Every structure is written in structure tokens, then in C-alpha cells.
Amino acid sequence: MNNISNLIIRQEQSSNYFQTEAFVEAAFRNEACLDQLEHFLAHKLRQSLDFVPEFFIITELNGEITGMLKNCEKTVLDLSGFEN
């Protein structure tokens, strides 16, 4: 069993990009209502001029990524113009 006292909350580093995208892809892999491209959102946000590295936070437990929070200064719209 994992001890929550080993949980680390920190800013994502460029060395984590592949791991965090794989984490997000796995988290949404079996969601039938989604397009299975959620992991590309983090990739695209990082390429944006509005990317603020301090807004990308990950959690780690025993060296394994267990969560991710990403935010940016712009509003994200889907293809129909709906604000997400």
C-alpha cells in the first residue's frame, strides 16, 4: 500500500512531458464519449504562446505520476465554439 506522505506535488518539467502525455492518454483511453485525443491537448498547450509552465502541476507517488493539473491563460473552445 502506498503511503500518502510520499506524495509529491510539483511543477511539471520538460523531462516529464512524455510521461504526463502517456498518463493522460491512459486515463481517457476507454472513454467512449471522447475522441481519445486528450493527451494532445497538453502537448498543444505547451506549444502555445500562452503557455505558463507554473500552471502545469503533477503529482507523483513513489516516482510514478499519479495526477496532472494543467491550466493556461486563454479560454479553450471546442470545434463548435463551446467554451471548455
XYZ file of C-alpha atoms in Angstrom:
84
model
C 0.000 0.000 0.000
C 1.239 3.499 -0.835
C 1.762 5.989 1.944
C 0.223 9.382 1.117
C 3.100 11.058 2.947
C 5.240 10.076 -0.070
C 3.038 12.154 -2.392
C 4.895 14.945 -4.180
C 3.113 17.895 -5.799
C 5.332 19.887 -8.127
C 5.657 21.750 -11.378
C 5.932 19.576 -14.468
C 9.389 19.564 -16.060
C 10.174 19.049 -19.742
C 11.616 15.654 -18.811
C 8.071 14.654 -17.709
C 6.291 15.522 -20.961
C 6.256 12.011 -22.412
C 5.177 10.505 -19.074
C 2.396 13.012 -18.494
C 1.004 12.618 -22.009
C 1.058 8.825 -21.580
C -0.697 9.215 -18.205
C -3.471 11.342 -19.745
C -3.837 9.007 -22.733
C -4.233 6.007 -20.414
C -6.724 7.849 -18.198
C -9.071 8.594 -21.106
C -8.373 5.526 -23.286
C -11.682 3.756 -22.599
C -13.986 6.792 -22.548
C -16.359 6.144 -25.430
C -17.772 9.677 -25.476
C -14.351 11.247 -26.087
C -12.177 11.385 -29.199
C -9.154 9.798 -27.449
C -7.006 12.867 -28.181
C -6.949 14.458 -24.727
C -3.227 13.815 -24.359
C -2.570 16.070 -27.371
C -4.164 18.999 -25.509
C -1.248 19.204 -23.071
C 1.176 18.974 -25.990
C -0.609 21.802 -27.869
C -0.915 23.990 -24.761
C 2.837 23.702 -24.183
C 3.451 24.975 -27.732
C 1.132 27.955 -27.228
C 2.420 31.470 -26.640
C 0.107 31.477 -23.627
C 1.858 28.506 -22.008
C 2.766 29.216 -18.395
C 4.921 26.344 -17.072
C 3.984 27.166 -13.484
C 0.357 26.290 -14.336
C 1.220 22.660 -15.202
C 1.327 20.704 -11.938
C 1.833 16.973 -11.476
C 1.570 14.630 -8.538
C 3.978 11.771 -8.018
C 3.816 8.832 -5.670
C 6.924 6.709 -5.329
C 8.316 8.129 -8.582
C 5.146 7.446 -10.606
C 2.943 10.223 -11.994
C -0.482 9.926 -10.372
C -2.173 13.147 -11.425
C -1.899 16.271 -13.531
C -3.404 19.730 -13.422
C -2.961 21.954 -16.453
C -4.153 25.461 -16.915
C -3.497 28.305 -19.311
C -4.396 31.962 -19.560
C -6.663 31.558 -22.581
C -10.125 30.115 -22.981
C -10.206 26.822 -24.857
C -13.041 26.367 -27.364
C -14.096 23.125 -28.975
C -14.793 22.875 -32.708
C -18.399 24.082 -32.270
C -17.209 27.172 -30.381
C -18.288 25.847 -26.973
C -16.145 27.155 -24.134
C -14.412 24.404 -22.114
